[in-house]
Coordinates of C-alpha atoms in Angstrom, one line a residue:
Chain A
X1 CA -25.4 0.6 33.2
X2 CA -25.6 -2.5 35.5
X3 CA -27.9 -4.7 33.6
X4 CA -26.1 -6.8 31.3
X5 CA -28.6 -8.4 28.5
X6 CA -27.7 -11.6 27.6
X7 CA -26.8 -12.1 23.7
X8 CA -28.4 -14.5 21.9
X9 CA -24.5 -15.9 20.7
X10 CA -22.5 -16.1 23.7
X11 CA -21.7 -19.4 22.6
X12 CA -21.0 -18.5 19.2
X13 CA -17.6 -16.3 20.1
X14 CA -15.2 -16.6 17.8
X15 CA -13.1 -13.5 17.6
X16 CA -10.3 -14.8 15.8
X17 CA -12.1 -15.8 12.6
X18 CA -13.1 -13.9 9.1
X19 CA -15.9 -11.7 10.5
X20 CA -17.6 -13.1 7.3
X21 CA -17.1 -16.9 8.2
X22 CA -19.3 -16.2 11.3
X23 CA -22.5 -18.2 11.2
X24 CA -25.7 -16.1 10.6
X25 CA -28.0 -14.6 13.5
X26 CA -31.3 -15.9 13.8
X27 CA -33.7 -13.3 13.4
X28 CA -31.5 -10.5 12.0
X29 CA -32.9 -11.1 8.4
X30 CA -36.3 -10.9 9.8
X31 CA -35.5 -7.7 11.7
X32 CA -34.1 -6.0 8.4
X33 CA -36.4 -6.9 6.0
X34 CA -39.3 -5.8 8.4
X35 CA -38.2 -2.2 9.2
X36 CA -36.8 -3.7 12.5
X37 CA -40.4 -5.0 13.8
X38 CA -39.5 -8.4 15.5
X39 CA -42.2 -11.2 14.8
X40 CA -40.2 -13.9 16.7
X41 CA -38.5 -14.5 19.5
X42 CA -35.4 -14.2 18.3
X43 CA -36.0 -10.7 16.1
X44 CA -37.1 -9.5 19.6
X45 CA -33.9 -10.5 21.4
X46 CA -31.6 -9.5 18.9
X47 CA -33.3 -6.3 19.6
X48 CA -33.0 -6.0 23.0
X49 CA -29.0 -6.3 22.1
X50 CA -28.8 -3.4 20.0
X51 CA -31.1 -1.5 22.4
X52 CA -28.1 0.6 23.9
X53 CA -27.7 1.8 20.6
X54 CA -30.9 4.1 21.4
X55 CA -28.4 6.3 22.9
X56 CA -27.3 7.4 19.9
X57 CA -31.1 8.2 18.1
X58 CA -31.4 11.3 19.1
X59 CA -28.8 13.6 17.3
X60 CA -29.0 17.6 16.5
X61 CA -30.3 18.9 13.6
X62 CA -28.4 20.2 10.8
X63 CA -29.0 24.0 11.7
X64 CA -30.0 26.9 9.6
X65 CA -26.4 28.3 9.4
X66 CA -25.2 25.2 8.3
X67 CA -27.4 24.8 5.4
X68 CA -27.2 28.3 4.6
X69 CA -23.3 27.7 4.7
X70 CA -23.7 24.9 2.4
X71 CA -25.5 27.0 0.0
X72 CA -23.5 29.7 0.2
X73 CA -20.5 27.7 -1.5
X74 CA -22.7 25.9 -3.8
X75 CA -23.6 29.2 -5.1
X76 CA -19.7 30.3 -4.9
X77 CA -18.9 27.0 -7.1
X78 CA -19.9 26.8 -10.7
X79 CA -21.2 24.1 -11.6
X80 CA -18.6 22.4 -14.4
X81 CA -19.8 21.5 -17.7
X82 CA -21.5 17.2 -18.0
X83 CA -18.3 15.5 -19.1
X84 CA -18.5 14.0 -22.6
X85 CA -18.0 10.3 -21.3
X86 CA -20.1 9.5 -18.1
X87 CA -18.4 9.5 -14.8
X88 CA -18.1 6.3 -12.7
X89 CA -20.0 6.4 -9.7
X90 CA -17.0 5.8 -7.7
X91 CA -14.8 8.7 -8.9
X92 CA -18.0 11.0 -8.5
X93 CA -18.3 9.5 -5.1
X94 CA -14.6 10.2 -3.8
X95 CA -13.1 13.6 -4.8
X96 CA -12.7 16.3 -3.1
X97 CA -12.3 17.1 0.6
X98 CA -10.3 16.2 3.2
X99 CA -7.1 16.2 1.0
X100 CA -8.3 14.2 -1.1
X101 CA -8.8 16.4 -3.9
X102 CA -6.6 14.7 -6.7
X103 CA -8.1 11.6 -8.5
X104 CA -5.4 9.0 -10.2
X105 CA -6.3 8.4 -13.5
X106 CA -4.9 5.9 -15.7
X107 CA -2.1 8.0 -16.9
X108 CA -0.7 9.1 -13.8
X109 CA -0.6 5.2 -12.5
X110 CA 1.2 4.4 -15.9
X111 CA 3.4 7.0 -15.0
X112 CA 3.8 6.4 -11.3
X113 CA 4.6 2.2 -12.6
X114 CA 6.9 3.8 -14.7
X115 CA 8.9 5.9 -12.3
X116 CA 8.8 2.7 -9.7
X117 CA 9.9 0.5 -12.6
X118 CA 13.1 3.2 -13.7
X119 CA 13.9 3.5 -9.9
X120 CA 13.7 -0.5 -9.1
X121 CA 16.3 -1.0 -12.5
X122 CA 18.2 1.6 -10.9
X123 CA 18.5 0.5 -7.3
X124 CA 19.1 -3.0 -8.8
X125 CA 21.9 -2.3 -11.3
X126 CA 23.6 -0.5 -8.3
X127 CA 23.2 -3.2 -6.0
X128 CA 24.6 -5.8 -8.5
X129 CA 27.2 -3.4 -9.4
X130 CA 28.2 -3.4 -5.5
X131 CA 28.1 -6.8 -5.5
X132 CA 30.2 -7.2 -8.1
X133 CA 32.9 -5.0 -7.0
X134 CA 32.8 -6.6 -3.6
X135 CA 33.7 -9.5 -5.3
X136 CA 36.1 -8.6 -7.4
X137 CA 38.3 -7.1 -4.2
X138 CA 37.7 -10.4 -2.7
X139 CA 39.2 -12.6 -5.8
X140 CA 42.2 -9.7 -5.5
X141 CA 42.4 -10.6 -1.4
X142 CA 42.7 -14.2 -2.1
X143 CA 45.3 -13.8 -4.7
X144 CA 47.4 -12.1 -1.8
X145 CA 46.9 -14.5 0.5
X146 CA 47.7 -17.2 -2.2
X147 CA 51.3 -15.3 -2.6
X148 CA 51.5 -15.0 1.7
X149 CA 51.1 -19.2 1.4
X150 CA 53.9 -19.4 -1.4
X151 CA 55.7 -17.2 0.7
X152 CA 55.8 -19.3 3.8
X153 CA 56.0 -22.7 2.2
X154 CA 58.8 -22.0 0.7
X155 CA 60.4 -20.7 3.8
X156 CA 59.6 -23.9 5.6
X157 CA 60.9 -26.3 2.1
X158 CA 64.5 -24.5 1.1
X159 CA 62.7 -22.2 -0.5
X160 CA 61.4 -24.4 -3.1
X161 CA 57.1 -24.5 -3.8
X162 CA 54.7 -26.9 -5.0
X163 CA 54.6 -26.7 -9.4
X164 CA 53.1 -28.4 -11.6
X165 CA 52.3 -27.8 -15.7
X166 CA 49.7 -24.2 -16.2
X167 CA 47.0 -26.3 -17.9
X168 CA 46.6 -29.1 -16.7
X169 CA 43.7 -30.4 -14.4
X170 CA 46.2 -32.0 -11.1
X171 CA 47.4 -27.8 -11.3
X172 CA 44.2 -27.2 -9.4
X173 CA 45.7 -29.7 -6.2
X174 CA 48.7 -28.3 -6.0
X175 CA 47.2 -25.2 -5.0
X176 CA 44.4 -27.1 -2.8
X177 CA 48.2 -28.3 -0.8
X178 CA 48.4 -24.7 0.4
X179 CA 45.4 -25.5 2.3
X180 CA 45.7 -29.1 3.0
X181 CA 49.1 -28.0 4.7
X182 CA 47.6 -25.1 6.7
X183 CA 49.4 -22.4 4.8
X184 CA 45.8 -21.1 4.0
X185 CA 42.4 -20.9 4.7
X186 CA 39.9 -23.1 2.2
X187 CA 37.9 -20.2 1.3
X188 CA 41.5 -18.6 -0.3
X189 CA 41.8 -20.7 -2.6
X190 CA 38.3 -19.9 -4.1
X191 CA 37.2 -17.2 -6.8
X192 CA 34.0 -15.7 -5.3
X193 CA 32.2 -15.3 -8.1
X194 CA 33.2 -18.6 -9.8
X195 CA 29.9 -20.8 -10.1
X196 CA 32.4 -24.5 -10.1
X197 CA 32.9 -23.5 -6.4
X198 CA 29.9 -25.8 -5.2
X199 CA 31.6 -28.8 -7.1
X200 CA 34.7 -28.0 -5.4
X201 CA 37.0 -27.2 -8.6
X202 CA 36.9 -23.6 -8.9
X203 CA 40.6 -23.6 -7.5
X204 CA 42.9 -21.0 -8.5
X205 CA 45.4 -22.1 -11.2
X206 CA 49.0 -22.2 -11.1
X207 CA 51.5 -22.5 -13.6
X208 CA 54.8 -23.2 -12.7
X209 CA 57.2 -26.7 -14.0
X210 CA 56.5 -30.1 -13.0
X211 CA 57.8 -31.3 -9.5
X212 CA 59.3 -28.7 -6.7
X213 CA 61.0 -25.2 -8.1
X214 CA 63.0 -23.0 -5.9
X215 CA 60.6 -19.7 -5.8
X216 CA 63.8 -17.7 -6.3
X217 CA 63.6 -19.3 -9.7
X218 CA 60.9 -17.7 -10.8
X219 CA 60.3 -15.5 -13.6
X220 CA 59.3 -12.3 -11.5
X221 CA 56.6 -10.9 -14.1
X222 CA 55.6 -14.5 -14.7
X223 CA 52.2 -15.2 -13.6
X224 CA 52.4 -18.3 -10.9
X225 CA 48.7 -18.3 -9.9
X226 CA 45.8 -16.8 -11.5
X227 CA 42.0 -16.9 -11.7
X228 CA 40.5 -20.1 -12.6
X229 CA 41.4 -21.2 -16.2
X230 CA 37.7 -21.0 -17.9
X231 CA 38.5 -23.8 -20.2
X232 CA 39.2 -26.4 -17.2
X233 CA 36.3 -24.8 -15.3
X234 CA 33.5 -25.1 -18.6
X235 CA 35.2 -28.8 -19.0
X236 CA 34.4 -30.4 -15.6
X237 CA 31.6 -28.3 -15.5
X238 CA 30.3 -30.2 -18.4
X239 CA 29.8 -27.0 -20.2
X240 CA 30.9 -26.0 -23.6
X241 CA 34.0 -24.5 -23.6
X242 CA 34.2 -20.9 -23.8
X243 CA 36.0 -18.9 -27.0
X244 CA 38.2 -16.9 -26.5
X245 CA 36.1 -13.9 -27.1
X246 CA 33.2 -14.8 -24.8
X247 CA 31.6 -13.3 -21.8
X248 CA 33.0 -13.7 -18.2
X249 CA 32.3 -17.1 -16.7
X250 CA 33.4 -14.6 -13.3
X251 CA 33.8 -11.5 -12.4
X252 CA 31.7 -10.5 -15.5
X253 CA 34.6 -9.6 -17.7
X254 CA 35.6 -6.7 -15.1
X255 CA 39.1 -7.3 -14.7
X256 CA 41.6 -10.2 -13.5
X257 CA 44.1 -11.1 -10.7
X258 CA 47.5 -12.9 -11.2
X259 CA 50.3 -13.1 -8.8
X260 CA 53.2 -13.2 -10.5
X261 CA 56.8 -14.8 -10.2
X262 CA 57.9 -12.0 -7.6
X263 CA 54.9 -12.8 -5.7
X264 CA 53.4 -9.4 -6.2
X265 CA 49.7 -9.2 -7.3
X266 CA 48.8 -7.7 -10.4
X267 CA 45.1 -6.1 -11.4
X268 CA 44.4 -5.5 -14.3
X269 CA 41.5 -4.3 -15.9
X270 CA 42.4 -4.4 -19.8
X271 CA 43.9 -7.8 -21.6
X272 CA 46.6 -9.3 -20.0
X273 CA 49.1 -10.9 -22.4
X274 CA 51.7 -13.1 -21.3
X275 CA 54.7 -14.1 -22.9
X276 CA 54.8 -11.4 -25.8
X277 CA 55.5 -12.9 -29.2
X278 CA 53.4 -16.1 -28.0
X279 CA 50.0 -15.5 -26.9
X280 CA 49.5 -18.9 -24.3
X281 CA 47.1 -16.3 -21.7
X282 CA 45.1 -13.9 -22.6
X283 CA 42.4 -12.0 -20.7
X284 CA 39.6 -11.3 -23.0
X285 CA 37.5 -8.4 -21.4
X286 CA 33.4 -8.4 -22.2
X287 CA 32.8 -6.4 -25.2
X288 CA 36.1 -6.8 -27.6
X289 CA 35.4 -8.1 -30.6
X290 CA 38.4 -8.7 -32.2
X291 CA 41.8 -10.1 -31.3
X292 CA 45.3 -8.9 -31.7
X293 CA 46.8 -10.4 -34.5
X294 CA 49.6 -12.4 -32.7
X295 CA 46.7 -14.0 -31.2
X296 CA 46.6 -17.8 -32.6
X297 CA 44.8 -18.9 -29.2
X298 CA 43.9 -23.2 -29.4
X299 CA 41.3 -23.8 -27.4
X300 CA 43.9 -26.2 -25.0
X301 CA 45.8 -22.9 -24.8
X302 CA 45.6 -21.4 -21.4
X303 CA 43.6 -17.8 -21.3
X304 CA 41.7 -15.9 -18.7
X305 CA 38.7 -15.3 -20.8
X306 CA 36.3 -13.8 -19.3
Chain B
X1 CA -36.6 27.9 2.8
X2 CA -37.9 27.0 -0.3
X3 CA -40.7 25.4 -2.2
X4 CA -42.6 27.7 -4.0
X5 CA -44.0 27.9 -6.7
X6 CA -41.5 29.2 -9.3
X7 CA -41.7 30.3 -12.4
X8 CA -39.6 28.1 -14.9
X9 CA -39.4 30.0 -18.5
X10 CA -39.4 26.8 -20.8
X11 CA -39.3 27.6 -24.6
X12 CA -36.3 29.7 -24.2
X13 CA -36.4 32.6 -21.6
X14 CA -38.1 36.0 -22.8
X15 CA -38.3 39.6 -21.2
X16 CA -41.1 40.2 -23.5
X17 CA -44.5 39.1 -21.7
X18 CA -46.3 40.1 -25.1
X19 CA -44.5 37.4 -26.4
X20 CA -46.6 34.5 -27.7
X21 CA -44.4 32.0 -27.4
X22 CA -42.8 32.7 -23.7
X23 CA -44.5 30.6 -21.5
X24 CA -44.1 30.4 -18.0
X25 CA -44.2 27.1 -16.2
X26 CA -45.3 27.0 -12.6
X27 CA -43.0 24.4 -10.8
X28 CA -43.9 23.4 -7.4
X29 CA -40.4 21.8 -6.4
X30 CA -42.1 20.7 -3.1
X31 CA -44.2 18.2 -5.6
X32 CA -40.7 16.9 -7.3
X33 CA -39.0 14.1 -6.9
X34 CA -35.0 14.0 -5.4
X35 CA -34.0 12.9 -9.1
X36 CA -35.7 15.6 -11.0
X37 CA -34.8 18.4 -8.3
X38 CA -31.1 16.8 -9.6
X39 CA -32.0 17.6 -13.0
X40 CA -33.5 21.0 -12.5
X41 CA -30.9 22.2 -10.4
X42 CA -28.2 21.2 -13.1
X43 CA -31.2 23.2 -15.4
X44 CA -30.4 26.0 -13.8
X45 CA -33.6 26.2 -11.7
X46 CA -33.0 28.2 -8.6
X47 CA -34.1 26.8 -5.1
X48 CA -33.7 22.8 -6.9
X49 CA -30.8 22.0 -4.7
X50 CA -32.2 24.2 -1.5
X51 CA -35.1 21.8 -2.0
X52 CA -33.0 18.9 -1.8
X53 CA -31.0 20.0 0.7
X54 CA -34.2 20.5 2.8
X55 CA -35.4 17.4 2.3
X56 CA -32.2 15.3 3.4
X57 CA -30.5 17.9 5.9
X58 CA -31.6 16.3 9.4
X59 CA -31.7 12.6 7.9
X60 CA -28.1 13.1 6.7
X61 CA -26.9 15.2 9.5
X62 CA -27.9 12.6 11.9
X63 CA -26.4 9.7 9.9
X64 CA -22.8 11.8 9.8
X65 CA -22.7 12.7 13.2
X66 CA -23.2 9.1 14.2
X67 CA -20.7 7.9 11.8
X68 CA -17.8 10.5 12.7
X69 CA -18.8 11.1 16.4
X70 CA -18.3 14.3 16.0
X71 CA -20.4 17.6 15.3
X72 CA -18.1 19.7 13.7
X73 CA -16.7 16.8 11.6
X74 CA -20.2 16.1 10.6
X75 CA -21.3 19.8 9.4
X76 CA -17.8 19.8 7.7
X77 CA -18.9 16.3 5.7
X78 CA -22.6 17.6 5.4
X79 CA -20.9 20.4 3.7
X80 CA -18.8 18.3 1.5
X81 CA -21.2 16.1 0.3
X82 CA -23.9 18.5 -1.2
X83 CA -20.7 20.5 -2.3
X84 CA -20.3 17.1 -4.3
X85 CA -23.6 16.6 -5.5
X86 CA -23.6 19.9 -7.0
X87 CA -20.5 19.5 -8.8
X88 CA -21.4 15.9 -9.9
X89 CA -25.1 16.8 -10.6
X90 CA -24.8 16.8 -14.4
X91 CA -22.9 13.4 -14.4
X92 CA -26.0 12.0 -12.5
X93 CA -28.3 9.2 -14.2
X94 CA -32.0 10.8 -13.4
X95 CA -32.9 6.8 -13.7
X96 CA -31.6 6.4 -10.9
X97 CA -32.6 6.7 -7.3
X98 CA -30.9 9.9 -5.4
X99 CA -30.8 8.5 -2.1
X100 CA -28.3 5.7 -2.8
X101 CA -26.1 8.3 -4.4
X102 CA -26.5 11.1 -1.9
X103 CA -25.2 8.8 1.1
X104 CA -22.7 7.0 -1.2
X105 CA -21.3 10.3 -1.6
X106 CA -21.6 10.7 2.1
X107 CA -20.2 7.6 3.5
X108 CA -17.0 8.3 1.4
X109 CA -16.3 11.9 2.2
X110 CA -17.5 10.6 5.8
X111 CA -14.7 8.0 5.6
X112 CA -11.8 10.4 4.4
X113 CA -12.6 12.8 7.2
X114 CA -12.2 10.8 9.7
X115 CA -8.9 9.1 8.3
X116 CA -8.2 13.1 7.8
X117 CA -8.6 13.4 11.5
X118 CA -6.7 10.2 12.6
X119 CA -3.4 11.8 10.7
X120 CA -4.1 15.1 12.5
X121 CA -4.6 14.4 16.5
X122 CA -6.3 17.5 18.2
X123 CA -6.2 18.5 21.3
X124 CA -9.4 17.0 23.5
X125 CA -11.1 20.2 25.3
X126 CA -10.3 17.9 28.4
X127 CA -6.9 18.5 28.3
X128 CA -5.9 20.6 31.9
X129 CA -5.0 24.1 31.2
X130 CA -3.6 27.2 33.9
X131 CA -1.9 25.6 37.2
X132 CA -1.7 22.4 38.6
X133 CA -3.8 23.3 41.8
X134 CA -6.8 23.8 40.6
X135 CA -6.6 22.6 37.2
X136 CA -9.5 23.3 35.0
X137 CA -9.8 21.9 31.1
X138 CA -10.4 23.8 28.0
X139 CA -13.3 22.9 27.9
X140 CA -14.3 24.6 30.9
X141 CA -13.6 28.0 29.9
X142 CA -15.8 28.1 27.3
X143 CA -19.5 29.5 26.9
X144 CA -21.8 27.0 27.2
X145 CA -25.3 27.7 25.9
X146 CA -26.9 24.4 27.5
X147 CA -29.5 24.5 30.0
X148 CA -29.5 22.4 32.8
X149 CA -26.4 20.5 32.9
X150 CA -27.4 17.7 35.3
X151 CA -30.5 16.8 34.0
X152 CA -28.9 15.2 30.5
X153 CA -25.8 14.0 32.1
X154 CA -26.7 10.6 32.5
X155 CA -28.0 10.2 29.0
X156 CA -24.7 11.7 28.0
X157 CA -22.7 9.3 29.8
X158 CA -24.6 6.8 28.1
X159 CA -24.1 8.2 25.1
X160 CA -20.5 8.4 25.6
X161 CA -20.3 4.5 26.2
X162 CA -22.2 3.6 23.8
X163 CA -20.4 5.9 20.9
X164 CA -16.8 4.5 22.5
X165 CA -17.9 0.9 21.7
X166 CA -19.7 1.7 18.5
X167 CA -16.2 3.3 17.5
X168 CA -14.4 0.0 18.3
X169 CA -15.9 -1.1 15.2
X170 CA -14.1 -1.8 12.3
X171 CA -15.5 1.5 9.6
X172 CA -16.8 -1.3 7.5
X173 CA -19.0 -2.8 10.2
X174 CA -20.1 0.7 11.6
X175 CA -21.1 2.0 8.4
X176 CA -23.0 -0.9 7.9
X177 CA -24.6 -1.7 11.2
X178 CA -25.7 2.7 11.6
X179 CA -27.4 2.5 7.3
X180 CA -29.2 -0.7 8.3
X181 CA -30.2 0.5 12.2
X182 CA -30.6 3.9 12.2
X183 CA -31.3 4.5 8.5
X184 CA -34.0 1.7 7.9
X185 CA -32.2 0.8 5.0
X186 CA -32.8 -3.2 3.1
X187 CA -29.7 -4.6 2.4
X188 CA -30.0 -4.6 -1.1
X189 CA -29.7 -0.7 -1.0
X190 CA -26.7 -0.7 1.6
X191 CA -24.8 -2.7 -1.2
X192 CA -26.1 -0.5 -3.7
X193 CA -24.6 2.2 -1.3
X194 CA -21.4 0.6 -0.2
X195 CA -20.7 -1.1 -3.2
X196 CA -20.3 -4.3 -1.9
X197 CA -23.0 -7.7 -2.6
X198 CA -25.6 -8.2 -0.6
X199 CA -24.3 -11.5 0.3
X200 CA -21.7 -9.6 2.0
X201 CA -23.6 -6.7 3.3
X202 CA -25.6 -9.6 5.5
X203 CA -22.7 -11.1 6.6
X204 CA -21.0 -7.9 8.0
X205 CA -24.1 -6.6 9.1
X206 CA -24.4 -10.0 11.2
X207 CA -20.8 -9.6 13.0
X208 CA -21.6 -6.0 13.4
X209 CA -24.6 -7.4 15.3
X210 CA -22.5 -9.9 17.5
X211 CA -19.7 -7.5 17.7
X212 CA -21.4 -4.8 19.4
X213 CA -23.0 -7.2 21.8
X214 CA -20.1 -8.9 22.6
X215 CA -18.2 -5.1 23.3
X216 CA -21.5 -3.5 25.3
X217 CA -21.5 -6.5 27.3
X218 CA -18.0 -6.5 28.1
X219 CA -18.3 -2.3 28.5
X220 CA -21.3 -3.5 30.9
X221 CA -18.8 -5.4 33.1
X222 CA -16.8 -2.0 34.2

């Protein structure tokens, strides 16, 4: 095939665009709505386009065996009973053939939704779980690397640390002079999952005397830092304070962190009580619903709620 | 095949030719039209869907093999879509036309086998079999019943080209373009057919048009 007929829209190219944005054909219409008899001059070269598609008239015919064939398994198929309500034409048109045999119907897509739904909730509560834990041995990690800091300042100040009083707001810079002395990185000093971080006081807390104390001084089972006090956290958040037997505003009531006088790290995932006899920190898991009975907590009191 | 005149017992069926009442209705399905042959096959008439099947076979079986480009693909369609028509015939609205229906039916099952065949790759008879000296293709070793095999060889190559570009169409543009070509078919019964409005029937049809020319002119330039 040498001959290359022109096409009546060589300037009209425009492959990148909606094939239904194209402009229309002149003569096309004219050609369909004759029976393809061209009465104009564009009909006629429109048709001398398509004329390679003359190639393609001549097909065989459906032979005897073939529509013997076809009868033969119409016959070997009973024809099922007229269904009570009438079919659409599209599910008539579709099944059957080609692996395509099974029709959805609306049951089976409310069923498939569900199954996707169940497995989404699934896949989801997993992934928060993981997240959750991941953060959780992250808040743990800093509190070690908290005690590492107390550990060397003191060896380079006679032994004697940074203190100030548990609940009060300047407690939160006393651990920020860890980091503003290089003893440890910014992101230490940080609980993960506390939502103050972006305003740049979700510090931990540390609850030793006013002034310098001598680290050898410390109570060992004496917590010295801990995870961010919720009540300072809700109050320069601008939040209402939490009660004492509310949710987690971190670590979703999983568990808490404290490093303690001996500068070992203690995990704990049921209440923590400190100071027996005198309740001033408690850690009130998610779900308790009552308190012990010792437990005269005032909101100024200091407790890892949660 | 068919097309006789056959005996319909209306009234209720009776052995007994003494019997009054038993009439015996002539039918001339030949004389019927596609929508009642539907309803008398789904009557139980015998030779109702040989009838239609007559009718339609060549029409049909050309369309298919155009559509799939392939024989055996098309007899196995042909196949499926009376197959369909049988077991759909009771569901069928006599006030309707068949035709619409038939290659509605068609088209589909046309469109699944070919997807069918796109997940399953076959091997093409050209494929080199034995040794590498002399290699001949499957194709080669088998019986052929053709009869001259020069004389068509040019329309065949032709036929090739044209069927490679024709394929380069999108499905929706082919089925369209081979209805409205080959078929004769107004637009308004392609979107009847396809499903589709007639607003976008033209405007497929019309890139269909352009699409083809712009392909066979570029096929042209080899």
């Amino acid at each position: 095939m040498s001959e290359t007929p022109p096409t009546p829209f060589d300037d009209q190219h425009d492959s990148s665009g909606h094939p239904e944005d194209h402009p229309n054909l002149p003569g096309l219409d004219e050609l369909v709505d004759s029976g393809w008899e061209p009465h104009s001059e564009e009909a006629q070269h429109l048709l001398d386009t398509l004329q390679p598609l003359e190639a393609l008239r001549e097909t065989p015919p459906a032979e005897d065996v073939l529509v013997h064939a076809t009868l033969a398994r119409i016959k070997a198929t009973p024809t099922p009973s007229a269904p009570s309500s009438a079919a659409t034409p599209s599910s008539i048109a579709t099944g059957g053939g080609f692996g395509s045999g099974f029709q959805f119907r609306l049951p089976d897509l409310f069923g498939v939704a569900a199954s996707l739904l169940l497995a989404t909730s699934i896949l989801l509560a997993l992934g928060r779980g993981a997240k959750l834990h991941s953060r959780d041995e992250l808040c743990g990690a800093n509190i070690r690397a908290l005690g590492t800091a107390v550990e060397s300042f003191a060896s380079d100040h006679r032994r004697e640390v940074p203190s100030s009083n548990w609940n009060v707001v300047p407690s939160l810079a006393t651990v920020r002079q860890f980091v503003d002395d290089g003893y440890c990185p910014h992101q230490r000093v940080n609980c993960p999952c506390c939502r103050g971080e972006k305003k740049g006081i979700s510090f931990y807390s540390v609850q030793v005397g006013p002034g310098r104390i001598r680290v050898d001084r410390l109570d060992p089972r004496r917590p010295i830092v801990g995870d961010p006090n919720p009540l300072q956290v809700a109050n320069m958040l601008g939040v209402p304070a939490p009660g004492p037997m509310s949710g987690a505003l971190s670590h979703s009531g999983r568990c808490s962190h404290l490093l303690l006088g001996d500068l070992s790290v203690r995990s704990s995932r049921r209440p923590v009580w400190i100071n027996k006899g005198r309740v001033d920190a408690v850690w009130v898991p998610r779900g308790h619903t009552s308190l012990p009975k010792f437990a005269l907590i005032d909101p100024q009191d200091v407790f890892l709620a949660r | 095949m068919t097309g006789f005149a056959l005996h319909l017992h209306a009234f209720g069926s009776s052995d007994d030719s003494t019997d009054s009442m038993a009439q015996t209705v002539p039918v001339d399905l030949q004389a019927e039209s596609d929508e009642r042959l539907v309803k008398l096959h789904v009557d139980g008439q015998p030779g109702a869907i040989d009838e239609l099947i007559r009718r339609h076979r060549d029409e049909l079986f050309g369309y298919l093999v155009r559509f799939t480009g392939s024989r055996a693909l098309a007899e196995d369609v042909f196949q499926e879509t009376f197959l369909q028509i049988h077991l759909s015939a009771a569901t069928f609205d006599v006030d309707r036309r068949l035709k619409p229906w038939l290659y509605t039916i068609a088209t589909n099952k046309a469109r699944d086998a070919r997807r069918w065949l796109r997940r399953r790759p076959s091997v093409s008879l050209d494929t080199p079999v034995g040794g590498s000296d002399d290699p001949v293709s499957m194709v080669d070793l088998m019986p052929s019943n053709g009869e001259d095999p020069q004389s068509p060889l040019q329309g065949a190559e032709q036929s090739k080209r044209v069927r490679a570009v024709v394929d380069r169409l999108g499905d929706a543009q082919r089925e369209i373009l081979l209805l409205t070509y080959f078929q004769r078919m107004p637009y308004a019964q392609v979107a009847n057919i396809l499903n589709i409005p007639v607003g976008t029937v033209k405007s497929r049809l019309h890139s269909a048009v352009r699409a083809f020319g712009e392909l066979w002119g570029e096929e042209s330039e080899r």
